[in-house]
Coordinates of C-alpha atoms in Angstrom, one line a residue:
Chain A
M1 CA -98.8 14.9 54.7
G2 CA -97.1 14.4 51.4
S3 CA -93.7 14.9 53.1
S4 CA -94.5 12.3 55.7
I5 CA -95.2 9.7 53.0
I6 CA -91.9 10.4 51.4
A7 CA -90.2 10.2 54.8
Q8 CA -91.7 6.9 55.6
K9 CA -90.9 5.5 52.2
E10 CA -87.4 6.6 52.5
S11 CA -87.1 5.1 56.0
R12 CA -87.8 1.7 54.5
F13 CA -84.5 1.7 52.7
K14 CA -82.5 2.6 55.8
T15 CA -81.6 0.1 58.5
T16 CA -79.7 2.5 60.7
Q17 CA -79.9 2.8 64.5
E18 CA -82.3 5.7 64.6
D19 CA -84.8 3.6 62.7
R20 CA -85.3 1.1 65.5
V21 CA -86.7 3.7 67.9
P22 CA -89.6 4.8 65.7
K23 CA -90.3 1.2 65.0
L24 CA -90.7 0.4 68.7
H25 CA -92.7 3.5 69.1
Y26 CA -94.8 2.5 66.2
R27 CA -95.6 -0.9 67.7
L28 CA -96.5 0.6 71.0
R29 CA -98.8 3.0 69.3
K30 CA -100.5 0.1 67.5
E31 CA -101.0 -1.7 70.7
L32 CA -102.5 1.4 72.4
W33 CA -104.8 1.8 69.4
C34 CA -105.9 -1.9 69.8
L35 CA -106.7 -1.3 73.5
A36 CA -108.6 1.8 72.5
F37 CA -110.6 -0.3 70.0
I38 CA -111.6 -2.9 72.5
A39 CA -112.2 -0.4 75.3
P40 CA -116.0 0.2 74.5
Q41 CA -116.6 -3.5 74.4
L42 CA -114.6 -4.1 77.5
A43 CA -116.6 -1.4 79.4
L44 CA -120.0 -2.8 78.2
F45 CA -118.8 -6.3 79.1
L46 CA -117.7 -5.4 82.6
L47 CA -120.7 -3.3 83.4
F48 CA -123.5 -5.3 81.7
T49 CA -122.2 -8.8 81.6
A50 CA -119.5 -9.5 84.3
Y51 CA -120.9 -7.3 87.1
P52 CA -124.5 -8.6 86.7
I53 CA -123.3 -12.2 86.7
V54 CA -121.3 -11.7 89.9
M55 CA -124.1 -9.8 91.6
S56 CA -126.7 -12.4 90.7
Y57 CA -124.6 -14.9 92.6
V58 CA -124.2 -12.5 95.5
Y59 CA -128.0 -11.7 95.7
A60 CA -128.7 -15.4 95.9
F61 CA -127.2 -15.5 99.4
F62 CA -129.4 -12.7 100.8
D63 CA -133.0 -12.2 101.6
W64 CA -133.5 -9.0 99.6
N65 CA -136.5 -7.4 98.0
G66 CA -134.6 -5.4 95.4
Y67 CA -134.5 -2.1 97.4
G68 CA -132.1 -0.7 99.9
P69 CA -128.8 -2.3 101.0
L70 CA -128.2 -6.0 101.2
K71 CA -128.5 -6.8 104.9
E72 CA -129.9 -10.2 105.7
F73 CA -127.3 -12.8 104.7
T74 CA -129.1 -16.2 104.7
G75 CA -126.4 -18.6 103.4
F76 CA -127.9 -21.3 101.3
D77 CA -131.4 -20.9 102.5
N78 CA -132.7 -19.6 99.2
F79 CA -131.2 -22.6 97.4
T80 CA -132.7 -25.1 99.8
E81 CA -136.0 -23.4 99.6
T82 CA -136.0 -23.5 95.8
L83 CA -135.2 -27.2 95.9
K84 CA -138.0 -27.9 98.3
D85 CA -140.6 -25.9 96.4
P86 CA -143.0 -28.2 94.4
I87 CA -144.0 -25.2 92.2
F88 CA -140.3 -24.9 91.1
W89 CA -140.2 -28.6 90.2
N90 CA -143.5 -28.2 88.4
A91 CA -142.0 -25.4 86.3
F92 CA -138.9 -27.4 85.8
R93 CA -140.8 -30.3 84.5
N94 CA -142.8 -28.1 82.1
S95 CA -139.6 -26.5 80.8
L96 CA -138.1 -29.9 80.2
L97 CA -141.2 -31.1 78.4
F98 CA -141.3 -28.0 76.3
M99 CA -137.7 -28.5 75.4
M100 CA -138.1 -32.2 74.6
W101 CA -141.1 -31.5 72.3
L102 CA -139.1 -28.9 70.4
V103 CA -136.1 -31.1 70.1
L104 CA -138.0 -34.3 69.2
V105 CA -140.6 -32.8 66.9
Q106 CA -139.5 -29.4 65.7
V107 CA -135.9 -30.2 64.8
P108 CA -136.6 -33.4 62.7
L109 CA -139.6 -31.7 61.0
A110 CA -137.4 -28.7 60.2
L111 CA -134.9 -31.1 58.6
L112 CA -137.6 -32.5 56.4
A113 CA -138.7 -29.0 55.4
A114 CA -135.0 -28.1 54.7
L115 CA -134.5 -31.1 52.5
L116 CA -137.6 -30.2 50.6
M117 CA -136.6 -26.6 50.3
N118 CA -133.2 -27.8 49.0
A119 CA -134.6 -30.0 46.3
E120 CA -133.6 -29.0 42.8
W121 CA -136.9 -29.9 41.2
L122 CA -139.1 -27.8 43.5
K123 CA -140.2 -24.5 42.0
G124 CA -141.1 -21.5 44.0
K125 CA -138.8 -22.4 46.9
I126 CA -138.1 -18.8 47.8
I127 CA -141.8 -18.1 48.3
Y128 CA -142.3 -21.1 50.5
R129 CA -139.1 -20.4 52.4
T130 CA -140.2 -16.8 53.0
I131 CA -143.6 -18.0 54.4
I132 CA -142.1 -20.7 56.6
F133 CA -139.6 -18.2 58.1
L134 CA -142.1 -15.4 58.5
P135 CA -143.2 -16.2 62.1
V136 CA -139.5 -16.1 63.2
V137 CA -139.2 -12.3 62.5
T138 CA -142.3 -11.4 64.4
T139 CA -142.3 -10.1 68.0
T140 CA -142.8 -13.2 70.2
A141 CA -144.6 -11.2 72.9
V142 CA -147.1 -9.8 70.4
V143 CA -147.5 -13.3 68.8
G144 CA -148.2 -14.7 72.3
L145 CA -151.0 -12.2 72.8
V146 CA -152.4 -12.8 69.3
M147 CA -152.5 -16.5 70.1
R148 CA -154.5 -15.8 73.2
F149 CA -157.2 -14.7 70.8
V150 CA -156.6 -17.3 68.2
F151 CA -157.1 -20.1 70.8
G152 CA -159.6 -18.0 72.9
A153 CA -162.8 -19.6 74.1
Y154 CA -165.0 -16.8 72.8
K155 CA -164.9 -16.3 69.0
G156 CA -161.3 -17.6 68.8
L157 CA -160.1 -18.4 65.3
F158 CA -159.2 -22.0 66.1
N159 CA -162.6 -22.7 67.7
E160 CA -164.5 -21.1 64.8
M161 CA -162.6 -23.2 62.3
L162 CA -163.1 -26.5 64.2
L163 CA -166.8 -25.6 64.6
K164 CA -167.1 -25.0 60.9
I165 CA -165.6 -28.3 60.0
G166 CA -167.7 -29.9 62.7
L167 CA -164.9 -31.4 64.7
I168 CA -166.2 -29.9 67.9
A169 CA -169.8 -29.0 68.9
Q170 CA -168.9 -26.4 71.6
P171 CA -166.1 -23.9 71.7
V172 CA -163.2 -25.2 73.8
D173 CA -161.2 -22.9 76.2
W174 CA -157.9 -24.3 74.8
L175 CA -155.6 -22.1 76.9
G176 CA -157.9 -22.1 80.0
S177 CA -158.1 -25.9 80.3
V178 CA -155.5 -27.8 82.2
D179 CA -155.5 -30.6 79.7
T180 CA -154.8 -28.6 76.6
A181 CA -152.9 -25.5 77.6
L182 CA -149.4 -26.9 77.6
L183 CA -150.0 -28.7 74.3
I184 CA -151.2 -25.4 72.7
V185 CA -148.1 -23.6 74.0
V186 CA -145.9 -26.3 72.6
I187 CA -147.6 -26.2 69.2
V188 CA -147.2 -22.4 69.0
G189 CA -143.6 -22.7 70.2
I190 CA -142.8 -25.2 67.5
W191 CA -144.5 -23.0 64.9
K192 CA -142.8 -19.8 66.0
S193 CA -139.2 -20.9 65.7
F194 CA -139.6 -23.6 63.0
G195 CA -138.3 -21.4 60.2
M196 CA -135.1 -20.7 62.3
K197 CA -134.3 -24.4 62.6
M198 CA -135.1 -25.0 58.9
V199 CA -132.6 -22.3 57.9
Y200 CA -130.0 -23.8 60.3
W201 CA -130.5 -27.2 58.6
L202 CA -130.4 -25.6 55.1
A203 CA -127.1 -23.9 56.0
G204 CA -125.8 -27.3 57.0
I205 CA -127.0 -29.0 53.9
Q206 CA -125.6 -26.4 51.6
S207 CA -122.2 -26.7 53.2
L208 CA -121.9 -30.4 52.4
P209 CA -119.4 -31.3 49.7
K210 CA -121.1 -31.6 46.3
E211 CA -118.7 -34.2 44.9
V212 CA -119.8 -36.9 47.2
F213 CA -123.3 -36.7 45.9
E214 CA -122.2 -36.6 42.3
S215 CA -120.0 -39.7 42.6
A216 CA -122.8 -41.6 44.5
R217 CA -125.2 -40.7 41.8
I218 CA -122.8 -42.0 39.2
D219 CA -122.5 -45.2 41.2
G220 CA -126.3 -45.5 40.8
A221 CA -127.5 -44.6 44.3
S222 CA -131.2 -43.7 44.6
S223 CA -132.5 -40.5 46.2
I224 CA -133.5 -42.5 49.3
Q225 CA -130.1 -44.1 49.5
L226 CA -128.4 -40.7 49.1
L227 CA -130.4 -39.4 52.0
R228 CA -130.0 -42.4 54.2
Y229 CA -126.3 -43.1 53.7
I230 CA -124.8 -39.8 52.8
T231 CA -126.9 -36.7 53.7
I232 CA -128.0 -37.7 57.2
P233 CA -124.6 -39.1 58.4
L234 CA -122.8 -36.0 57.0
L235 CA -125.3 -33.8 58.7
L236 CA -124.9 -35.3 62.2
P237 CA -122.3 -32.8 63.4
V238 CA -124.3 -29.8 62.3
G239 CA -127.4 -31.5 63.6
S240 CA -126.1 -31.9 67.1
V241 CA -125.2 -28.2 67.2
I242 CA -128.8 -27.4 66.1
V243 CA -130.1 -29.7 68.8
L244 CA -127.9 -28.0 71.4
M245 CA -129.0 -24.5 70.4
S246 CA -132.7 -25.5 70.2
A247 CA -132.5 -27.2 73.7
V248 CA -130.9 -24.2 75.4
N249 CA -133.3 -21.7 73.7
A250 CA -136.3 -23.8 74.6
L251 CA -135.3 -24.2 78.2
H252 CA -135.3 -20.4 78.5
V253 CA -138.7 -19.8 77.0
F254 CA -140.2 -16.7 78.5
D255 CA -141.9 -14.2 76.2
L256 CA -144.2 -16.6 74.6
V257 CA -145.5 -18.2 77.8
Q258 CA -145.6 -15.0 79.8
T259 CA -147.8 -13.3 77.2
M260 CA -149.9 -16.4 76.2
T261 CA -150.8 -17.9 79.6
G262 CA -148.7 -16.3 82.3
G263 CA -147.9 -19.8 83.4
G264 CA -151.6 -20.8 84.0
P265 CA -154.0 -22.4 84.3
A266 CA -153.0 -23.8 87.7
F267 CA -149.3 -23.6 86.8
K268 CA -149.8 -26.1 84.0
T269 CA -147.7 -24.0 81.6
D270 CA -145.4 -22.5 84.2
M271 CA -141.8 -22.5 83.0
V272 CA -138.7 -21.8 85.1
D273 CA -138.0 -18.4 83.6
V274 CA -141.6 -17.4 84.2
Y275 CA -141.4 -18.7 87.8
I276 CA -138.2 -16.7 88.4
Y277 CA -139.8 -13.5 86.9
R278 CA -142.8 -13.9 89.2
Y279 CA -140.5 -13.8 92.3
A280 CA -138.2 -11.1 91.0
F281 CA -141.0 -8.7 90.0
S282 CA -143.9 -9.9 92.1
G283 CA -147.1 -8.3 91.2
S284 CA -148.6 -9.4 94.5
G285 CA -146.7 -9.0 97.8
E286 CA -143.0 -8.4 98.1
A287 CA -140.5 -9.1 95.4
R288 CA -138.0 -11.7 96.4
V289 CA -134.9 -10.9 94.4
G290 CA -132.6 -13.1 96.5
F291 CA -134.8 -16.1 96.0
A292 CA -135.2 -15.4 92.3
S293 CA -131.4 -15.2 91.9
A294 CA -130.9 -18.5 93.7
A295 CA -133.4 -20.2 91.5
G296 CA -131.7 -18.6 88.5
V297 CA -128.3 -19.9 89.6
L298 CA -129.6 -23.4 90.2
Y299 CA -131.4 -23.5 86.9
G300 CA -128.4 -22.0 85.1
I301 CA -126.3 -24.9 86.4
V302 CA -128.9 -27.4 85.2
V303 CA -129.0 -25.9 81.8
M304 CA -125.2 -25.9 81.6
G305 CA -125.2 -29.6 82.6
I306 CA -127.7 -30.4 79.8
S307 CA -125.6 -28.4 77.3
I308 CA -122.4 -30.2 78.4
L309 CA -124.1 -33.5 77.8
L310 CA -125.3 -32.4 74.4
G311 CA -121.8 -31.0 73.7
L312 CA -120.3 -34.4 74.4
F313 CA -122.8 -35.7 71.9
V314 CA -121.5 -33.1 69.4
R315 CA -117.9 -34.4 70.0
L316 CA -119.0 -38.0 69.6
S317 CA -120.8 -37.3 66.4
G318 CA -117.5 -36.1 65.0
G319 CA -117.7 -32.4 65.7
R320 CA -115.3 -31.1 63.1
R321 CA -116.2 -27.5 63.6
N322 CA -115.0 -24.8 65.9
Q323 CA -111.4 -25.9 66.0
K324 CA -110.0 -23.1 64.0
R325 CA -110.8 -20.3 66.4
F326 CA -108.0 -18.5 68.3
Chain B
M1 CA -139.8 -38.5 30.4
R2 CA -139.1 -38.2 34.1
G3 CA -140.6 -34.8 34.0
T4 CA -144.0 -35.8 32.6
R5 CA -144.3 -38.8 35.0
W6 CA -143.8 -36.6 38.0
R7 CA -146.0 -33.6 36.9
G8 CA -149.1 -34.9 38.7
P9 CA -147.6 -35.6 42.1
R10 CA -145.6 -32.3 41.9
L11 CA -148.8 -30.3 41.2
L12 CA -150.4 -32.0 44.2
L13 CA -147.4 -31.2 46.3
H14 CA -147.6 -27.6 45.4
L15 CA -151.3 -27.5 46.3
V16 CA -150.5 -29.0 49.7
L17 CA -147.7 -26.6 50.2
I18 CA -149.8 -23.6 49.3
A19 CA -152.6 -24.7 51.6
A20 CA -150.2 -25.3 54.4
G21 CA -148.6 -22.0 53.7
I22 CA -151.9 -20.2 54.1
V23 CA -152.6 -22.0 57.3
W24 CA -149.1 -21.2 58.5
I25 CA -149.6 -17.4 58.3
Y26 CA -153.3 -17.4 58.8
P27 CA -153.1 -15.9 62.3
F28 CA -151.4 -12.8 60.8
I29 CA -153.9 -12.5 58.0
W30 CA -156.7 -12.9 60.5
M31 CA -155.2 -10.2 62.7
L32 CA -154.8 -7.8 59.9
T33 CA -158.3 -8.2 58.6
A34 CA -159.8 -8.1 62.2
S35 CA -158.0 -4.7 62.6
L36 CA -160.2 -3.4 59.8
K37 CA -163.5 -4.6 61.1
T38 CA -166.0 -3.2 63.6
T39 CA -166.3 -5.0 66.9
N40 CA -169.7 -6.3 65.9
E41 CA -168.4 -7.6 62.6
Y42 CA -165.6 -9.3 64.3
I43 CA -167.9 -11.1 66.6
S44 CA -170.4 -12.2 63.9
S45 CA -168.0 -12.9 61.1
G46 CA -166.4 -16.1 62.4
I47 CA -163.4 -17.1 60.3
S48 CA -164.3 -15.1 57.2
L49 CA -161.7 -12.5 56.5
L50 CA -163.0 -9.6 54.5
P51 CA -164.5 -6.7 56.4
K52 CA -167.7 -5.2 54.8
K53 CA -166.2 -1.8 54.9
L54 CA -162.6 -0.9 55.8
Q55 CA -162.5 0.6 59.3
F56 CA -159.4 2.7 60.1
G57 CA -161.0 3.8 63.4
N58 CA -159.3 0.9 65.2
Y59 CA -155.9 2.2 64.1
E60 CA -156.8 5.7 65.2
R61 CA -157.9 4.4 68.6
A62 CA -154.7 2.4 69.1
W63 CA -152.4 5.1 67.7
E64 CA -153.8 8.0 69.7
T65 CA -155.9 6.8 72.6
A66 CA -153.8 3.8 73.5
H67 CA -150.5 5.7 72.9
F68 CA -149.2 3.3 70.3
S69 CA -147.6 6.3 68.6
V70 CA -145.4 6.7 71.6
Y71 CA -144.6 3.1 71.8
F72 CA -143.8 3.0 68.1
W73 CA -141.4 5.9 68.2
N74 CA -139.8 4.5 71.4
T75 CA -139.2 1.2 69.6
V76 CA -137.7 2.9 66.6
I77 CA -135.4 5.0 68.7
V78 CA -134.3 2.1 70.9
T79 CA -133.8 -0.2 67.9
A80 CA -131.8 2.3 65.9
C81 CA -129.5 3.3 68.8
V82 CA -128.9 -0.3 69.8
V83 CA -128.1 -1.5 66.3
L84 CA -125.7 1.4 65.8
M85 CA -124.0 0.9 69.1
I86 CA -123.6 -2.8 68.6
L87 CA -122.2 -2.3 65.1
A88 CA -119.6 0.2 66.3
V89 CA -118.5 -1.8 69.3
C90 CA -118.3 -5.1 67.5
A91 CA -116.6 -3.8 64.5
L92 CA -113.9 -2.0 66.6
T93 CA -113.4 -5.1 68.8
G94 CA -113.4 -7.5 65.8
Y95 CA -110.8 -5.4 64.0
A96 CA -108.4 -5.2 66.9
V97 CA -108.7 -8.8 67.9
G98 CA -108.8 -10.2 64.4
R99 CA -105.8 -8.4 63.0
F100 CA -103.4 -7.6 65.8
R101 CA -101.6 -9.3 68.6
F102 CA -101.6 -7.2 71.7
R103 CA -101.2 -7.8 75.4
G104 CA -104.4 -9.2 77.0
R105 CA -105.9 -10.2 73.8
I106 CA -106.3 -13.9 74.6
A107 CA -107.5 -13.1 78.1
F108 CA -110.1 -10.6 76.8
V109 CA -111.5 -13.0 74.2
S110 CA -111.7 -15.9 76.6
A111 CA -113.4 -13.8 79.2
V112 CA -116.0 -12.6 76.7
T113 CA -116.7 -16.1 75.3
A114 CA -116.6 -17.9 78.6
T115 CA -119.5 -15.9 80.0
M116 CA -121.6 -17.1 77.1
F117 CA -121.6 -20.6 78.6
M118 CA -121.5 -19.7 82.3
P119 CA -124.5 -20.4 84.4
K120 CA -126.0 -17.0 85.5
G121 CA -128.4 -16.1 88.2
Y122 CA -131.0 -13.6 87.3
T123 CA -128.8 -10.9 85.8
I124 CA -131.6 -8.5 84.8
I125 CA -131.9 -7.1 88.3
P126 CA -128.3 -6.1 88.7
V127 CA -128.5 -4.5 85.2
Y128 CA -131.5 -2.6 86.4
T129 CA -129.9 -1.4 89.7
L130 CA -126.8 -0.4 87.7
V131 CA -128.7 1.7 85.2
D132 CA -130.7 3.1 88.1
S133 CA -127.6 4.2 89.9
L134 CA -126.2 5.7 86.7
G135 CA -129.3 7.9 86.8
L136 CA -130.5 6.8 83.4
N137 CA -133.6 5.1 84.5
N138 CA -136.0 7.8 83.4
S139 CA -135.0 8.0 79.8
L140 CA -134.8 5.6 76.9
W141 CA -131.1 5.4 77.5
G142 CA -131.6 3.0 80.2
V143 CA -133.3 0.4 77.9
I144 CA -130.8 1.2 75.1
L145 CA -127.7 0.6 77.3
A146 CA -129.2 -2.5 78.9
E147 CA -130.0 -4.0 75.5
A148 CA -126.7 -3.0 73.9
G149 CA -124.8 -4.2 76.9
G150 CA -125.0 -7.9 76.8
G151 CA -124.8 -10.9 74.6
H152 CA -123.3 -10.1 71.2
V153 CA -120.3 -12.4 71.3
L154 CA -121.5 -14.0 68.1
F155 CA -121.2 -10.7 66.2
I156 CA -117.7 -10.1 67.6
L157 CA -116.7 -13.5 66.4
L158 CA -118.1 -12.8 63.0
F159 CA -116.2 -9.6 62.7
V160 CA -113.0 -11.2 64.0
A161 CA -113.2 -14.0 61.5
Y162 CA -113.9 -11.6 58.7
F163 CA -111.2 -9.1 59.4
R164 CA -108.7 -11.9 60.0
G165 CA -109.5 -13.2 56.5
L166 CA -108.6 -10.0 54.7
P167 CA -105.1 -9.9 53.1
K168 CA -102.2 -8.5 55.1
E169 CA -101.1 -6.3 52.2
L170 CA -104.0 -4.0 52.7
E171 CA -102.5 -2.7 55.9
E172 CA -99.0 -2.6 54.7
S173 CA -99.8 -0.5 51.7
A174 CA -102.0 1.8 53.9
D175 CA -99.1 2.1 56.3
I176 CA -96.8 3.0 53.4
D177 CA -99.2 5.6 52.3
G178 CA -99.1 7.1 55.8
S179 CA -102.6 6.3 56.7
G180 CA -103.1 6.2 60.5
F181 CA -104.5 3.3 62.5
F182 CA -108.0 4.6 62.7
R183 CA -108.1 5.9 59.2
T184 CA -107.0 2.6 57.8
F185 CA -109.8 0.9 59.8
A186 CA -112.5 3.4 58.8
T187 CA -111.7 4.0 55.2
I188 CA -110.2 0.7 54.0
M189 CA -111.2 -2.2 56.3
L190 CA -114.7 -1.3 57.5
P191 CA -116.1 -0.8 54.0
L192 CA -114.8 -4.2 53.1
A193 CA -116.8 -5.7 56.0
K194 CA -120.2 -4.9 54.5
P195 CA -121.4 -8.5 54.6
V196 CA -120.8 -8.8 58.3
I197 CA -122.2 -5.4 58.9
A198 CA -125.4 -6.4 57.1
T199 CA -125.7 -9.6 59.0
T200 CA -125.1 -8.0 62.3
A201 CA -127.4 -5.0 61.6
I202 CA -130.3 -7.3 60.5
M203 CA -130.0 -9.8 63.3
Q204 CA -129.7 -7.1 65.9
F205 CA -132.6 -5.1 64.4
M206 CA -134.7 -8.2 64.6
W207 CA -133.7 -9.0 68.2
T208 CA -134.1 -5.4 69.5
W209 CA -137.4 -4.7 67.7
N210 CA -138.8 -7.9 69.2
A211 CA -137.2 -7.6 72.7
F212 CA -139.6 -8.0 75.5
L213 CA -138.1 -8.9 79.0
M214 CA -135.6 -6.0 79.1
P215 CA -138.0 -3.2 78.1
L216 CA -140.7 -4.8 80.2
V217 CA -138.6 -4.6 83.4
F218 CA -137.3 -1.2 82.6
T219 CA -140.7 0.4 82.0
L220 CA -142.7 -1.3 84.7
S221 CA -143.4 2.0 86.3
K222 CA -142.8 4.3 83.3
P223 CA -145.5 3.8 80.7
E224 CA -144.2 6.6 78.6
L225 CA -141.0 4.6 77.8
R226 CA -142.7 1.4 76.7
T227 CA -141.8 -0.3 73.5
L228 CA -144.4 -1.9 71.2
G229 CA -144.2 -5.4 72.7
V230 CA -144.5 -4.1 76.3
G231 CA -147.3 -1.7 75.3
M232 CA -149.2 -4.6 73.7
F233 CA -148.8 -6.6 76.9
Q234 CA -150.1 -3.9 79.2
F235 CA -152.8 -2.9 76.7
T236 CA -154.2 -6.4 76.7
G237 CA -154.1 -6.6 80.4
E238 CA -156.2 -3.4 80.7
N239 CA -158.6 -3.7 77.7
T240 CA -159.8 -7.3 77.6
M241 CA -162.8 -6.5 75.4
D242 CA -161.4 -4.3 72.7
W243 CA -160.6 -7.0 70.1
T244 CA -160.4 -4.9 67.1
G245 CA -158.4 -2.2 68.9
F246 CA -156.1 -5.1 69.9
A247 CA -155.8 -6.3 66.4
A248 CA -154.9 -2.8 65.1
A249 CA -152.3 -2.4 67.9
A250 CA -150.8 -5.8 67.1
S251 CA -150.7 -4.8 63.4
I252 CA -148.9 -1.6 64.2
S253 CA -146.4 -3.7 66.2
L254 CA -145.8 -6.3 63.6
L255 CA -146.2 -4.6 60.2
P256 CA -143.0 -2.6 60.3
I257 CA -140.8 -5.7 60.9
L258 CA -142.8 -7.8 58.5
A259 CA -142.4 -5.0 55.8
V260 CA -138.6 -4.9 56.4
Y261 CA -138.6 -8.7 56.3
M262 CA -140.5 -8.8 53.0
L263 CA -138.0 -6.3 51.4
L264 CA -134.9 -8.0 52.7
Q265 CA -136.0 -11.6 53.2
R266 CA -132.9 -13.0 51.6
Y267 CA -130.6 -11.1 54.0
F268 CA -132.6 -12.2 57.0
I269 CA -132.3 -15.8 56.0
E270 CA -128.7 -15.5 55.0
G271 CA -128.0 -13.6 58.2
V272 CA -129.4 -16.4 60.4
A273 CA -127.6 -19.0 58.3
G274 CA -124.4 -17.1 58.4
A275 CA -124.6 -16.8 62.1
V276 CA -124.9 -20.6 62.5
K277 CA -122.1 -21.2 60.0
G278 CA -119.8 -18.8 61.8

C-alpha cells in the first residue's frame, strides 16, 4: 500500500500520455462505484415504490378479489361505481372535515404554543415542550384504543371526570353517539399531532433573522407590534408549508380512526382511507381489491389537487425555500 | 422593575401550564395506573389514580397469556432491522448523489422525488403480493422489507444536502493517501454525517415502532408475526372486558418508546425540526 501512495503522489507531477489512461479509468471506476452506491435504493424503489404504484393503477381497471390472476377487465366501472357510492362521499366529507378542523384549529393553536415556548422570559420551557410533544411519539394505533376507554360509556375517564364536576348527570357514550363521535375523533386527532406542528413552527420561528427584531425593538416596537408586523408576516412561507403538510397528513388519517371507531357509528367517522381498507381487506364477504384501488387512485388525485392549490398558496406567500436543490 | 411587576401573572401562567400539562398527558398516567389495579378496583375507583396495592398480575397476563412478549420482540426486531437498512441505503445514496456527477443521477433523483407527490392507488396490496411471491410472507422479513421499501425520500435529501456541504478537500486528500472509494466513504465521510444519522435513526425508529397499517396487513393471518400495535388491536377485539389487562398491554407497547423519548427528547424534537427545515 505504501508504494501505491508514492506512485500516486509521483503521478501528480507528471503530465505524460500514459497518465491520461489511468485518469479515465479512475473516473469510470468512480462512476461505477456511484452506481453501486445507489443500487440498493434503486432496487427498493423499483420493487416497493414504482411497481406498487403502477400495479395499483392496473388493479383499478379489474374486478379482482386479491387472489389468482387478473381476468375480468372492467374498464372504468370501478371508478364510476366509486363516484356513485354515497358511502364514499360520506367518507370524503368526513376526511375533509377532519382536515379542515386540523388546519383551522390545530395549526394556529400550535403557533401560539410555539410563540410561548420561544419566549425568553418563560422558565421551564424544556419541560413544557417535552410534555406537549409527548403524544407525538406514542403509537397512534395504541392511543386510538386507549381513547376508546377514555371516552367509553362505561367507567370511561372522561365521563368519570365530567360526572365528578357535575357537568353531566349520566355517562355519555361519546364514541357511540352519532352527534359526538366525529368531534371526539377530531379532538384526539388535534391532541395527538399538536406537538409536531408546534415543533414545525418553532423551527420556523428560530430560523427568522434576529437583527430585524433587534432593530424593531430599538425603534420602540411593542411585543404585540413585533408579532403583528414582523413575526407573522415573516412566518407566512413556513406557515404555508406547515399547512400543506398538515392537510395532506390529515386527509390520510387511518390508524387513529380505524382503532378508535372503525368508522362508526353509522359511518359518522368513516374516512376515505378507512373506507378503502374495508374494501381491500373485507372482513365480511369478498375483498374487492380492484374497487379499492380505483377509490385510492381517485382520492389520490383529489389530495394532489388540494396540495397543488396549497402549493400555489406557498408560492404566493413568497415561498423562498426549496430553490437550492439540484 | 419589569421583573417584579410581572411576577404575579407569570406565576399564574405557570400554574395554568402545569395544570394543562397534567391534563395533556393524563390519559397515559391513567393507563399506567390502571395497569397496576385489579379489575374491581378499576371499576370502583373512578378517576383516582393510585392503586391500593401494586398488581403486576396484569403484566404477567398480557406478557404471557396474551403473547405480548412475542409482539414485543417482533417489534424490536422489525424496528432494528428497518432502521439499519434505511440508514445504510440512504447514506450510500446520499453520498453518491451529493458528491458526484454520474450518468443517470438527475433521472434517478427526479424519479424518486416525483413519486412522493404522485397520486397512488392502494399500493399496499401490490407490496403484499410482491412479498408473497418472493416467498417472504411467513417471516418477519416480509414486514421488514415492506416497511424499509418505501417513503424515505426525506432522509435521502438530508444525506444529500449534508454530504454536499462537506469540503471537497476531504476526498482529494483521501485520494492522495490512496484510500479507495468505499474506504473514503466509510472511514472519513460517514463518521462526519453523525447529525444526519441521528436524525434519520430517531425518526425512523419512531415511525417503525409506531407503524400500524403495514404490519396489520402482513400479519392478518399470522398472529405469531404481529407487532405491538397490531397485537393491541386484535387483543382489544377479542377481550372486550379485560380492562386492566388492556392497560398493561398498552403500557408494554408505549413504555419503551416513551422511555427512549424521555432519554433523547432533545434529539426527537431536533430531528422533527431538522426534517422540516431540510
